[in-house]
Amino acid sequence: MSLQDLHLYKREGDYIPRIAAVHDLCGYGKCSLGVAIPVLSAAGCDVCPVPTGLFSSHTAYPGWYMHDTTDMLPDYLAAWKNIGVEIDAVYSGFLGAPEQVDRIRDLYNMYPNALRVVDPVMADHGKVYPTYTPELCDAMAELACGADILTPNLTEASIILGEDWPGTDIDDDTAKRMIEGLLAKGAKNVVLKGIQREGETCIRNFVAGENCELFEAKNEYLPYMLHGTGDLYCSCLLAAIMAGKSLQEAVAFAGDFVHDAMIVSSKQPDFKERGVSFELIIGKIADLLR
């Protein structure tokens, strides 16, 4: 099977697929559900949120408030089951507690044929996010091993593999070894994000899976970091998959869209704090359906 032939989801006619988006919701700072809902909706999907936490803002702002939704989720999902909700994909990101991994497994059991997309949001640049405990990191690592598509950055991949963070400047052989390790743990397709080599002006993502050999996607490196770009990348990748694109096409689209959104973001006031802005180019996502 060629890379172009690898399709993880087949869409037919005017059918609108439903996606359970298991993420937190931030009141300010574009990330998580604030990204997933508009991006996937623009790709013609019905986004069904499963909120893992309610935040006043993302955690880069001082004095943020979080409401943990763990206790409500069993009743929330039981109510879905009682009314016969249908789901085509389960897309998970930031989690608030280890018990929430069990709720995602509940979704897997409720919808055994749904595509499983895991963005193991828990760390970056060698540091674990402030709300993540060692127990939650361990639970996230277990969840990652059952993904149809797994999209870790290098820090998250290292946590899942039980290794030290290697930094962002790794060679092809190290990227291949890390992906092979994640595949060996049970993930079916892995997108390893954020390789940035010293002296280079590009950022690299490496991809491999059950039915495709290793391939690489590159984009121009922009010299600033924005909150929510990982959420945007995975949401765009899934949007392309749900629009019937191959994994290779989806990876290329996601990288290009995030790059362009970062440029849009740089023109906004206080852009480094407020998160990634993509509203002015969201039409590119709708174009996936043409």
PDB file of C-alpha atoms in Angstrom:
ATOM      1  CA  MET A   1       0.000   0.000   0.000  1.00  0.00           C
ATOM      2  CA  SER A   2       1.389   3.412  -0.964  1.00  0.00           C
ATOM      3  CA  LEU A   3       1.323   6.387   1.351  1.00  0.00           C
ATOM      4  CA  GLN A   4      -1.328   8.027  -0.791  1.00  0.00           C
ATOM      5  CA  ASP A   5      -3.564   4.960  -0.420  1.00  0.00           C
ATOM      6  CA  LEU A   6      -3.532   4.995   3.382  1.00  0.00           C
ATOM      7  CA  HIS A   7      -6.980   6.237   4.384  1.00  0.00           C
ATOM      8  CA  LEU A   8      -8.096   5.881   7.987  1.00  0.00           C
ATOM      9  CA  TYR A   9     -11.678   6.980   7.401  1.00  0.00           C
ATOM     10  CA  LYS A  10     -13.984   6.784   4.371  1.00  0.00           C
ATOM     11  CA  ARG A  11     -16.625   9.452   3.956  1.00  0.00           C
ATOM     12  CA  GLU A  12     -19.521   8.948   1.569  1.00  0.00           C
ATOM     13  CA  GLY A  13     -21.987  11.410   0.073  1.00  0.00           C
ATOM     14  CA  ASP A  14     -23.418  14.105   2.309  1.00  0.00           C
ATOM     15  CA  TYR A  15     -22.915  12.180   5.546  1.00  0.00           C
ATOM     16  CA  ILE A  16     -21.809  14.366   8.469  1.00  0.00           C
ATOM     17  CA  PRO A  17     -19.531  12.381  10.813  1.00  0.00           C
ATOM     18  CA  ARG A  18     -19.740  12.877  14.567  1.00  0.00           C
ATOM     19  CA  ILE A  19     -16.616  13.307  16.669  1.00  0.00           C
ATOM     20  CA  ALA A  20     -16.422  13.028  20.456  1.00  0.00           C
ATOM     21  CA  ALA A  21     -13.874  15.725  21.337  1.00  0.00           C
ATOM     22  CA  VAL A  22     -12.487  14.946  24.794  1.00  0.00           C
ATOM     23  CA  HIS A  23     -10.656  18.150  25.716  1.00  0.00           C
ATOM     24  CA  ASP A  24     -10.737  20.996  28.213  1.00  0.00           C
ATOM     25  CA  LEU A  25     -12.455  24.319  27.530  1.00  0.00           C
ATOM     26  CA  CYS A  26     -10.616  27.605  28.116  1.00  0.00           C
ATOM     27  CA  GLY A  27     -12.515  30.858  28.448  1.00  0.00           C
ATOM     28  CA  TYR A  28      -9.564  32.878  27.112  1.00  0.00           C
ATOM     29  CA  GLY A  29      -6.547  31.811  25.092  1.00  0.00           C
ATOM     30  CA  LYS A  30      -7.269  29.870  21.926  1.00  0.00           C
ATOM     31  CA  CYS A  31      -6.630  26.150  22.527  1.00  0.00           C
ATOM     32  CA  SER A  32      -8.290  22.764  23.161  1.00  0.00           C
ATOM     33  CA  LEU A  33     -12.075  22.779  22.516  1.00  0.00           C
ATOM     34  CA  GLY A  34     -11.825  26.404  21.432  1.00  0.00           C
ATOM     35  CA  VAL A  35      -9.774  25.085  18.509  1.00  0.00           C
ATOM     36  CA  ALA A  36     -11.262  21.629  17.934  1.00  0.00           C
ATOM     37  CA  ILE A  37     -14.899  22.736  17.621  1.00  0.00           C
ATOM     38  CA  PRO A  38     -14.489  25.393  14.902  1.00  0.00           C
ATOM     39  CA  VAL A  39     -11.812  23.504  12.952  1.00  0.00           C
ATOM     40  CA  LEU A  40     -13.691  20.209  12.776  1.00  0.00           C
ATOM     41  CA  SER A  41     -17.003  21.964  12.178  1.00  0.00           C
ATOM     42  CA  ALA A  42     -15.456  23.751   9.188  1.00  0.00           C
ATOM     43  CA  ALA A  43     -14.553  20.317   7.822  1.00  0.00           C
ATOM     44  CA  GLY A  44     -18.215  19.311   7.942  1.00  0.00           C
ATOM     45  CA  CYS A  45     -18.114  17.360  11.200  1.00  0.00           C
ATOM     46  CA  ASP A  46     -20.558  17.346  14.106  1.00  0.00           C
ATOM     47  CA  VAL A  47     -18.352  17.977  17.139  1.00  0.00           C
ATOM     48  CA  CYS A  48     -19.689  16.494  20.386  1.00  0.00           C
ATOM     49  CA  PRO A  49     -17.652  17.952  23.284  1.00  0.00           C
ATOM     50  CA  VAL A  50     -16.698  15.939  26.351  1.00  0.00           C
ATOM     51  CA  PRO A  51     -15.179  18.652  28.601  1.00  0.00           C
ATOM     52  CA  THR A  52     -12.331  17.368  30.772  1.00  0.00           C
ATOM     53  CA  GLY A  53     -11.936  20.646  32.625  1.00  0.00           C
ATOM     54  CA  LEU A  54     -13.119  24.262  32.553  1.00  0.00           C
ATOM     55  CA  PHE A  55     -10.374  26.891  32.623  1.00  0.00           C
ATOM     56  CA  SER A  56     -10.619  30.642  32.923  1.00  0.00           C
ATOM     57  CA  SER A  57      -7.638  30.832  30.556  1.00  0.00           C
ATOM     58  CA  HIS A  58      -4.787  28.621  29.482  1.00  0.00           C
ATOM     59  CA  THR A  59      -2.166  28.071  32.152  1.00  0.00           C
ATOM     60  CA  ALA A  60       0.409  30.536  30.820  1.00  0.00           C
ATOM     61  CA  TYR A  61      -1.701  33.306  32.333  1.00  0.00           C
ATOM     62  CA  PRO A  62      -1.221  33.911  36.081  1.00  0.00           C
ATOM     63  CA  GLY A  63      -4.099  33.235  38.419  1.00  0.00           C
ATOM     64  CA  TRP A  64      -5.936  30.812  36.146  1.00  0.00           C
ATOM     65  CA  TYR A  65      -8.931  28.936  37.540  1.00  0.00           C
ATOM     66  CA  MET A  66      -9.762  25.299  36.771  1.00  0.00           C
ATOM     67  CA  HIS A  67     -12.930  23.345  37.437  1.00  0.00           C
ATOM     68  CA  ASP A  68     -12.322  19.576  37.292  1.00  0.00           C
ATOM     69  CA  THR A  69     -15.202  17.807  35.522  1.00  0.00           C
ATOM     70  CA  THR A  70     -14.109  14.249  36.385  1.00  0.00           C
ATOM     71  CA  ASP A  71     -17.045  13.510  38.695  1.00  0.00           C
ATOM     72  CA  MET A  72     -19.698  14.457  36.148  1.00  0.00           C
ATOM     73  CA  LEU A  73     -18.333  12.475  33.203  1.00  0.00           C
ATOM     74  CA  PRO A  74     -19.811   9.020  34.040  1.00  0.00           C
ATOM     75  CA  ASP A  75     -23.355  10.475  34.126  1.00  0.00           C
ATOM     76  CA  TYR A  76     -22.591  12.637  31.077  1.00  0.00           C
ATOM     77  CA  LEU A  77     -21.603   9.621  28.962  1.00  0.00           C
ATOM     78  CA  ALA A  78     -24.376   7.421  30.398  1.00  0.00           C
ATOM     79  CA  ALA A  79     -26.849  10.025  29.155  1.00  0.00           C
ATOM     80  CA  TRP A  80     -25.307   9.762  25.677  1.00  0.00           C
ATOM     81  CA  LYS A  81     -25.759   6.017  25.766  1.00  0.00           C
ATOM     82  CA  ASN A  82     -29.377   6.326  26.881  1.00  0.00           C
ATOM     83  CA  ILE A  83     -30.310   8.484  23.891  1.00  0.00           C
ATOM     84  CA  GLY A  84     -28.368   6.446  21.343  1.00  0.00           C
ATOM     85  CA  VAL A  85     -25.640   8.925  20.380  1.00  0.00           C
ATOM     86  CA  GLU A  86     -23.616   7.723  17.368  1.00  0.00           C
ATOM     87  CA  ILE A  87     -19.893   8.537  17.141  1.00  0.00           C
ATOM     88  CA  ASP A  88     -17.464   8.042  14.235  1.00  0.00           C
ATOM     89  CA  ALA A  89     -14.264   9.189  15.971  1.00  0.00           C
ATOM     90  CA  VAL A  90     -13.007   9.734  19.521  1.00  0.00           C
ATOM     91  CA  TYR A  91     -10.455  12.553  19.666  1.00  0.00           C
ATOM     92  CA  SER A  92      -8.801  13.150  23.040  1.00  0.00           C
ATOM     93  CA  GLY A  93      -6.368  15.813  24.215  1.00  0.00           C
ATOM     94  CA  PHE A  94      -5.813  17.498  27.575  1.00  0.00           C
ATOM     95  CA  LEU A  95      -7.077  15.511  30.558  1.00  0.00           C
ATOM     96  CA  GLY A  96      -7.725  16.679  34.102  1.00  0.00           C
ATOM     97  CA  ALA A  97      -7.304  13.475  36.131  1.00  0.00           C
ATOM     98  CA  PRO A  98      -6.195   9.831  35.676  1.00  0.00           C
ATOM     99  CA  GLU A  99      -9.809   8.668  36.043  1.00  0.00           C
ATOM    100  CA  GLN A 100     -10.659  10.472  32.810  1.00  0.00           C
ATOM    101  CA  VAL A 101      -8.674   7.874  30.887  1.00  0.00           C
ATOM    102  CA  ASP A 102     -11.280   5.344  32.051  1.00  0.00           C
ATOM    103  CA  ARG A 103     -14.001   7.561  30.582  1.00  0.00           C
ATOM    104  CA  ILE A 104     -12.221   7.529  27.223  1.00  0.00           C
ATOM    105  CA  ARG A 105     -12.088   3.749  27.444  1.00  0.00           C
ATOM    106  CA  ASP A 106     -15.832   3.862  28.109  1.00  0.00           C
ATOM    107  CA  LEU A 107     -16.194   5.725  24.819  1.00  0.00           C
ATOM    108  CA  TYR A 108     -14.048   3.128  23.061  1.00  0.00           C
ATOM    109  CA  ASN A 109     -16.332   0.391  24.424  1.00  0.00           C
ATOM    110  CA  MET A 110     -19.477   2.312  23.442  1.00  0.00           C
ATOM    111  CA  TYR A 111     -18.155   2.929  19.927  1.00  0.00           C
ATOM    112  CA  PRO A 112     -15.795   0.065  19.065  1.00  0.00           C
ATOM    113  CA  ASN A 113     -15.577   1.042  15.387  1.00  0.00           C
ATOM    114  CA  ALA A 114     -14.802   4.718  15.991  1.00  0.00           C
ATOM    115  CA  LEU A 115     -11.447   6.091  14.896  1.00  0.00           C
ATOM    116  CA  ARG A 116      -9.223   6.668  17.953  1.00  0.00           C
ATOM    117  CA  VAL A 117      -7.105   9.819  17.806  1.00  0.00           C
ATOM    118  CA  VAL A 118      -4.942  10.608  20.830  1.00  0.00           C
ATOM    119  CA  ASP A 119      -3.068  13.875  21.211  1.00  0.00           C
ATOM    120  CA  PRO A 120      -1.238  13.112  24.488  1.00  0.00           C
ATOM    121  CA  VAL A 121      -1.246  16.700  25.738  1.00  0.00           C
ATOM    122  CA  MET A 122       0.857  16.696  28.894  1.00  0.00           C
ATOM    123  CA  ALA A 123       4.253  18.336  28.334  1.00  0.00           C
ATOM    124  CA  ASP A 124       6.496  20.344  26.017  1.00  0.00           C
ATOM    125  CA  HIS A 125      10.111  21.484  25.830  1.00  0.00           C
ATOM    126  CA  GLY A 126      11.096  18.978  28.488  1.00  0.00           C
ATOM    127  CA  LYS A 127       8.560  20.157  31.089  1.00  0.00           C
ATOM    128  CA  VAL A 128       5.293  18.579  32.244  1.00  0.00           C
ATOM    129  CA  TYR A 129       2.275  20.918  32.372  1.00  0.00           C
ATOM    130  CA  PRO A 130       1.465  22.223  35.881  1.00  0.00           C
ATOM    131  CA  THR A 131      -1.805  20.286  36.324  1.00  0.00           C
ATOM    132  CA  TYR A 132      -0.261  16.920  35.398  1.00  0.00           C
ATOM    133  CA  THR A 133       0.696  14.501  38.157  1.00  0.00           C
ATOM    134  CA  PRO A 134       2.931  11.445  37.638  1.00  0.00           C
ATOM    135  CA  GLU A 135      -0.208   9.275  37.889  1.00  0.00           C
ATOM    136  CA  LEU A 136      -1.920  11.259  35.136  1.00  0.00           C
ATOM    137  CA  CYS A 137       1.172  11.036  32.914  1.00  0.00           C
ATOM    138  CA  ASP A 138       1.228   7.251  33.398  1.00  0.00           C
ATOM    139  CA  ALA A 139      -2.473   6.993  32.551  1.00  0.00           C
ATOM    140  CA  MET A 140      -2.006   9.139  29.454  1.00  0.00           C
ATOM    141  CA  ALA A 141       0.880   6.936  28.336  1.00  0.00           C
ATOM    142  CA  GLU A 142      -1.333   3.852  28.616  1.00  0.00           C
ATOM    143  CA  LEU A 143      -4.083   5.548  26.603  1.00  0.00           C
ATOM    144  CA  ALA A 144      -1.629   6.514  23.882  1.00  0.00           C
ATOM    145  CA  CYS A 145      -0.786   2.889  23.213  1.00  0.00           C
ATOM    146  CA  GLY A 146      -4.290   2.185  21.865  1.00  0.00           C
ATOM    147  CA  ALA A 147      -4.461   5.026  19.352  1.00  0.00           C
ATOM    148  CA  ASP A 148      -5.180   4.696  15.647  1.00  0.00           C
ATOM    149  CA  ILE A 149      -3.376   8.038  15.292  1.00  0.00           C
ATOM    150  CA  LEU A 150      -1.005   9.272  18.011  1.00  0.00           C
ATOM    151  CA  THR A 151       0.447  12.797  17.782  1.00  0.00           C
ATOM    152  CA  PRO A 152       3.060  13.377  20.521  1.00  0.00           C
ATOM    153  CA  ASN A 153       5.713  16.048  20.613  1.00  0.00           C
ATOM    154  CA  LEU A 154       9.206  14.910  21.581  1.00  0.00           C
ATOM    155  CA  THR A 155       8.654  15.490  25.312  1.00  0.00           C
ATOM    156  CA  GLU A 156       5.406  13.503  25.319  1.00  0.00           C
ATOM    157  CA  ALA A 157       6.926  10.700  23.258  1.00  0.00           C
ATOM    158  CA  SER A 158       9.789  10.473  25.760  1.00  0.00           C
ATOM    159  CA  ILE A 159       7.345  10.200  28.680  1.00  0.00           C
ATOM    160  CA  ILE A 160       5.378   7.439  26.929  1.00  0.00           C
ATOM    161  CA  LEU A 161       8.596   5.559  26.154  1.00  0.00           C
ATOM    162  CA  GLY A 162      10.007   6.065  29.672  1.00  0.00           C
ATOM    163  CA  GLU A 163      13.036   7.951  28.356  1.00  0.00           C
ATOM    164  CA  ASP A 164      14.747  11.255  29.055  1.00  0.00           C
ATOM    165  CA  TRP A 165      13.779  14.134  26.799  1.00  0.00           C
ATOM    166  CA  PRO A 166      16.381  14.298  23.997  1.00  0.00           C
ATOM    167  CA  GLY A 167      15.832  17.970  23.182  1.00  0.00           C
ATOM    168  CA  THR A 168      14.437  19.084  19.848  1.00  0.00           C
ATOM    169  CA  ASP A 169      17.601  18.503  17.803  1.00  0.00           C
ATOM    170  CA  ILE A 170      17.451  14.792  16.998  1.00  0.00           C
ATOM    171  CA  ASP A 171      18.608  12.957  13.899  1.00  0.00           C
ATOM    172  CA  ASP A 172      16.549  10.769  11.571  1.00  0.00           C
ATOM    173  CA  ASP A 173      17.658   7.541  13.235  1.00  0.00           C
ATOM    174  CA  THR A 174      16.530   8.744  16.680  1.00  0.00           C
ATOM    175  CA  ALA A 175      13.166   9.865  15.298  1.00  0.00           C
ATOM    176  CA  LYS A 176      12.720   6.492  13.618  1.00  0.00           C
ATOM    177  CA  ARG A 177      13.648   4.620  16.811  1.00  0.00           C
ATOM    178  CA  MET A 178      11.178   6.627  18.890  1.00  0.00           C
ATOM    179  CA  ILE A 179       8.360   6.060  16.406  1.00  0.00           C
ATOM    180  CA  GLU A 180       9.131   2.348  16.228  1.00  0.00           C
ATOM    181  CA  GLY A 181       9.011   2.241  20.039  1.00  0.00           C
ATOM    182  CA  LEU A 182       5.572   3.887  20.090  1.00  0.00           C
ATOM    183  CA  LEU A 183       4.297   1.535  17.378  1.00  0.00           C
ATOM    184  CA  ALA A 184       5.623  -1.422  19.341  1.00  0.00           C
ATOM    185  CA  LYS A 185       3.580  -0.252  22.341  1.00  0.00           C
ATOM    186  CA  GLY A 186       0.400  -0.488  20.291  1.00  0.00           C
ATOM    187  CA  ALA A 187      -0.182   2.821  18.507  1.00  0.00           C
ATOM    188  CA  LYS A 188      -1.134   2.146  14.875  1.00  0.00           C
ATOM    189  CA  ASN A 189       0.113   5.389  13.315  1.00  0.00           C
ATOM    190  CA  VAL A 190       2.448   7.929  14.924  1.00  0.00           C
ATOM    191  CA  VAL A 191       3.080  11.570  14.071  1.00  0.00           C
ATOM    192  CA  LEU A 192       6.202  12.663  15.996  1.00  0.00           C
ATOM    193  CA  LYS A 193       6.187  16.459  16.127  1.00  0.00           C
ATOM    194  CA  GLY A 194       8.603  19.273  16.702  1.00  0.00           C
ATOM    195  CA  ILE A 195      12.083  18.267  15.504  1.00  0.00           C
ATOM    196  CA  GLN A 196      14.041  21.488  15.147  1.00  0.00           C
ATOM    197  CA  ARG A 197      17.739  21.121  14.357  1.00  0.00           C
ATOM    198  CA  GLU A 198      20.352  23.711  15.205  1.00  0.00           C
ATOM    199  CA  GLY A 199      21.116  25.988  12.306  1.00  0.00           C
ATOM    200  CA  GLU A 200      18.075  24.903  10.272  1.00  0.00           C
ATOM    201  CA  THR A 201      15.178  27.128   9.246  1.00  0.00           C
ATOM    202  CA  CYS A 202      12.581  24.346   9.161  1.00  0.00           C
ATOM    203  CA  ILE A 203      10.625  22.287  11.662  1.00  0.00           C
ATOM    204  CA  ARG A 204      10.191  18.579  10.963  1.00  0.00           C
ATOM    205  CA  ASN A 205       7.504  16.037  11.792  1.00  0.00           C
ATOM    206  CA  PHE A 206       8.125  12.338  11.217  1.00  0.00           C
ATOM    207  CA  VAL A 207       5.318   9.879  10.513  1.00  0.00           C
ATOM    208  CA  ALA A 208       5.026   6.107  10.241  1.00  0.00           C
ATOM    209  CA  GLY A 209       2.344   3.504  10.757  1.00  0.00           C
ATOM    210  CA  GLU A 210       0.936   0.072  10.197  1.00  0.00           C
ATOM    211  CA  ASN A 211       0.682   0.416   6.453  1.00  0.00           C
ATOM    212  CA  CYS A 212       3.226   3.058   5.541  1.00  0.00           C
ATOM    213  CA  GLU A 213       6.960   3.491   5.715  1.00  0.00           C
ATOM    214  CA  LEU A 214       8.578   6.409   7.505  1.00  0.00           C
ATOM    215  CA  PHE A 215       8.064   9.781   5.878  1.00  0.00           C
ATOM    216  CA  GLU A 216       8.881  13.354   6.811  1.00  0.00           C
ATOM    217  CA  ALA A 217       6.980  16.627   6.513  1.00  0.00           C
ATOM    218  CA  LYS A 218       8.726  19.998   6.814  1.00  0.00           C
ATOM    219  CA  ASN A 219       7.583  23.558   7.329  1.00  0.00           C
ATOM    220  CA  GLU A 220       9.320  26.872   7.800  1.00  0.00           C
ATOM    221  CA  TYR A 221      10.417  27.388  11.399  1.00  0.00           C
ATOM    222  CA  LEU A 222       8.943  30.555  12.907  1.00  0.00           C
ATOM    223  CA  PRO A 223      10.965  31.963  15.826  1.00  0.00           C
ATOM    224  CA  TYR A 224       8.160  32.246  18.391  1.00  0.00           C
ATOM    225  CA  MET A 225       6.013  29.836  20.380  1.00  0.00           C
ATOM    226  CA  LEU A 226       2.227  30.069  20.579  1.00  0.00           C
ATOM    227  CA  HIS A 227      -0.176  28.262  22.891  1.00  0.00           C
ATOM    228  CA  GLY A 228      -2.656  26.004  21.128  1.00  0.00           C
ATOM    229  CA  THR A 229      -0.604  25.160  18.051  1.00  0.00           C
ATOM    230  CA  GLY A 230      -0.483  21.478  19.034  1.00  0.00           C
ATOM    231  CA  ASP A 231      -4.271  21.428  19.414  1.00  0.00           C
ATOM    232  CA  LEU A 232      -4.617  23.163  16.063  1.00  0.00           C
ATOM    233  CA  TYR A 233      -2.250  20.732  14.363  1.00  0.00           C
ATOM    234  CA  CYS A 234      -4.058  17.608  15.556  1.00  0.00           C
ATOM    235  CA  SER A 235      -7.497  19.117  14.896  1.00  0.00           C
ATOM    236  CA  CYS A 236      -6.460  20.009  11.333  1.00  0.00           C
ATOM    237  CA  LEU A 237      -4.992  16.559  10.796  1.00  0.00           C
ATOM    238  CA  LEU A 238      -8.234  14.939  11.939  1.00  0.00           C
ATOM    239  CA  ALA A 239     -10.283  17.396   9.867  1.00  0.00           C
ATOM    240  CA  ALA A 240      -8.400  16.264   6.767  1.00  0.00           C
ATOM    241  CA  ILE A 241      -8.815  12.597   7.660  1.00  0.00           C
ATOM    242  CA  MET A 242     -12.553  13.038   8.166  1.00  0.00           C
ATOM    243  CA  ALA A 243     -12.707  14.822   4.801  1.00  0.00           C
ATOM    244  CA  GLY A 244     -11.341  11.638   3.212  1.00  0.00           C
ATOM    245  CA  LYS A 245      -7.681  12.586   2.866  1.00  0.00           C
ATOM    246  CA  SER A 246      -4.821  10.146   3.301  1.00  0.00           C
ATOM    247  CA  LEU A 247      -2.527  10.297   6.309  1.00  0.00           C
ATOM    248  CA  GLN A 248       0.230  11.819   4.191  1.00  0.00           C
ATOM    249  CA  GLU A 249      -2.121  14.480   2.835  1.00  0.00           C
ATOM    250  CA  ALA A 250      -3.498  15.191   6.309  1.00  0.00           C
ATOM    251  CA  VAL A 251      -0.035  15.657   7.824  1.00  0.00           C
ATOM    252  CA  ALA A 252       0.968  18.056   5.048  1.00  0.00           C
ATOM    253  CA  PHE A 253      -2.256  20.049   5.392  1.00  0.00           C
ATOM    254  CA  ALA A 254      -1.975  20.324   9.184  1.00  0.00           C
ATOM    255  CA  GLY A 255       1.619  21.551   9.037  1.00  0.00           C
ATOM    256  CA  ASP A 256       0.844  24.152   6.381  1.00  0.00           C
ATOM    257  CA  PHE A 257      -2.263  25.409   8.183  1.00  0.00           C
ATOM    258  CA  VAL A 258      -0.510  25.808  11.547  1.00  0.00           C
ATOM    259  CA  HIS A 259       2.355  27.669   9.843  1.00  0.00           C
ATOM    260  CA  ASP A 260      -0.078  30.067   8.173  1.00  0.00           C
ATOM    261  CA  ALA A 261      -2.098  30.521  11.384  1.00  0.00           C
ATOM    262  CA  MET A 262       1.063  31.437  13.282  1.00  0.00           C
ATOM    263  CA  ILE A 263       1.718  34.211  10.776  1.00  0.00           C
ATOM    264  CA  VAL A 264      -1.865  35.467  11.190  1.00  0.00           C
ATOM    265  CA  SER A 265      -1.396  35.293  14.959  1.00  0.00           C
ATOM    266  CA  SER A 266       1.764  37.402  14.878  1.00  0.00           C
ATOM    267  CA  LYS A 267      -0.274  40.353  13.577  1.00  0.00           C
ATOM    268  CA  GLN A 268      -2.603  40.341  16.606  1.00  0.00           C
ATOM    269  CA  PRO A 269      -2.013  42.349  19.821  1.00  0.00           C
ATOM    270  CA  ASP A 270      -0.393  40.375  22.657  1.00  0.00           C
ATOM    271  CA  PHE A 271      -0.235  37.386  20.309  1.00  0.00           C
ATOM    272  CA  LYS A 272       2.338  35.440  22.310  1.00  0.00           C
ATOM    273  CA  GLU A 273      -0.040  35.186  25.262  1.00  0.00           C
ATOM    274  CA  ARG A 274      -3.474  34.981  23.676  1.00  0.00           C
ATOM    275  CA  GLY A 275      -2.886  31.788  21.706  1.00  0.00           C
ATOM    276  CA  VAL A 276      -3.031  30.768  18.075  1.00  0.00           C
ATOM    277  CA  SER A 277      -5.404  32.719  15.789  1.00  0.00           C
ATOM    278  CA  PHE A 278      -6.779  31.046  12.668  1.00  0.00           C
ATOM    279  CA  GLU A 279     -10.168  32.649  12.145  1.00  0.00           C
ATOM    280  CA  LEU A 280      -9.102  34.614   9.046  1.00  0.00           C
ATOM    281  CA  ILE A 281      -7.999  31.468   7.188  1.00  0.00           C
ATOM    282  CA  ILE A 282     -10.590  28.948   8.370  1.00  0.00           C
ATOM    283  CA  GLY A 283     -11.940  28.778   4.819  1.00  0.00           C
ATOM    284  CA  LYS A 284      -8.945  26.611   3.935  1.00  0.00           C
ATOM    285  CA  ILE A 285     -10.422  23.905   6.157  1.00  0.00           C
ATOM    286  CA  ALA A 286     -13.802  24.100   4.461  1.00  0.00           C
ATOM    287  CA  ASP A 287     -11.976  23.719   1.132  1.00  0.00           C
ATOM    288  CA  LEU A 288     -10.996  20.176   2.198  1.00  0.00           C
ATOM    289  CA  LEU A 289     -14.524  19.112   1.249  1.00  0.00           C
ATOM    290  CA  ARG A 290     -14.267  20.349  -2.339  1.00  0.00           C
TER     291      ARG A 290
END
